[in-house]
């Protein structure tokens, strides 16, 4: 249904574009017809300036205002000849006004084209930066199926202060979702430092709490190297989850919203930390050793990691988005990617406008891979390794 609506919108947009191109010429026809049928001695020739003005608005091509302006000048001379005012000042003023509006429209089209090219280049740079910083997540990572949805608050932006990553290590699948305080380039730099440290520490450290300490040390070093004076006010909230090969999920939370566990027909459950821990950047790096919460996963279990841009999204009455109430309905059917799409659409409907904060969601579904050698043979025996 969504694909059909998208195609319908594209068709309507294309039809409106073609109709808009005809508006200046329709205006010319109406003005000329009005002048020919009018019995008044007052000429409507000055109204012809509306045609090149419309041309500058409805079309982004630089040649279109010149074309409409040329046709308008021809119409002006025709109307003046019909009315017998070729030598009068009203005709001269009308032609000069048409030429002036045409030139202004052409200049506006040229400037708009330059701005659009600059914006396209900026979007390309942002897309490249996103691919480097926030890499795409494969559908399957080790023993889990994964999907991510990220929406930046800034218009036309692809990246912001939220971060996410999923890696497959010898210790199991490990994922992180975080939120950098602030926005802009500084937040992106901090997110890059934290993500780079996670991608390295997740493979090197066996204990998940030591990974958090590694990230805290990397964050502190990055803030000092970038010349942040208020080190105590720069922080990152994040939650990490590691799914071990035996199906035990380890969760470390540093001041971040708790993940949500979805298990079959059971009510959704928040995986709260064992004890509250401040965000990274508040404590000295050597003091960051958050407790590790362990939860046994069953096949089909889903866990949602998200940033506060989701749960703090407000509607027109100031009410927060009720994630725990709406998530079961969004997660009834479909894979992780479809679930996140429905949640995002539901958040946007709740807010009624563009989100005011970056919002990232990561959904992991535990589906352990069955090794072929462990499958039972027809006689019921399991082959043994030699």
Coordinates of N, CA, C and O in Angstrom, one line a residue, residues 213 216-217 220 283-289:
X213 N 34.2 1.3 29.6 CA 35.4 2.0 30.0 C 36.2 2.5 28.9 O 36.8 3.6 28.9
X216 N 34.6 5.4 27.3 CA 34.7 6.6 28.2 C 36.1 7.3 28.0 O 36.2 8.5 27.9
X217 N 37.1 6.4 27.9 CA 38.5 6.9 27.7 C 38.6 7.6 26.4 O 39.2 8.7 26.2
X220 N 36.8 11.0 26.4 CA 37.5 12.0 27.2 C 38.7 12.5 26.3 O 39.0 13.7 26.3
X283 N 31.7 11.0 34.7 CA 32.7 10.4 35.6 C 34.1 10.3 34.9 O 34.1 10.3 33.6
X284 N 35.2 10.3 35.6 CA 36.5 10.0 35.0 C 36.5 8.7 34.3 O 35.8 7.7 34.8
X285 N 37.2 8.5 33.3 CA 37.1 7.2 32.5 C 37.5 6.0 33.4 O 36.9 4.9 33.2
X286 N 38.4 6.2 34.3 CA 38.8 5.0 35.2 C 37.7 4.6 36.1 O 37.8 3.5 36.7
X287 N 36.7 5.5 36.3 CA 35.6 5.2 37.2 C 34.4 4.6 36.5 O 33.4 4.3 37.2
X288 N 34.5 4.4 35.2 CA 33.3 3.9 34.5 C 33.4 2.4 34.4 O 34.2 1.8 33.7
X289 N 32.6 1.7 35.3 CA 32.5 0.3 35.3 C 31.1 -0.1 35.6 O 30.7 -0.4 36.7

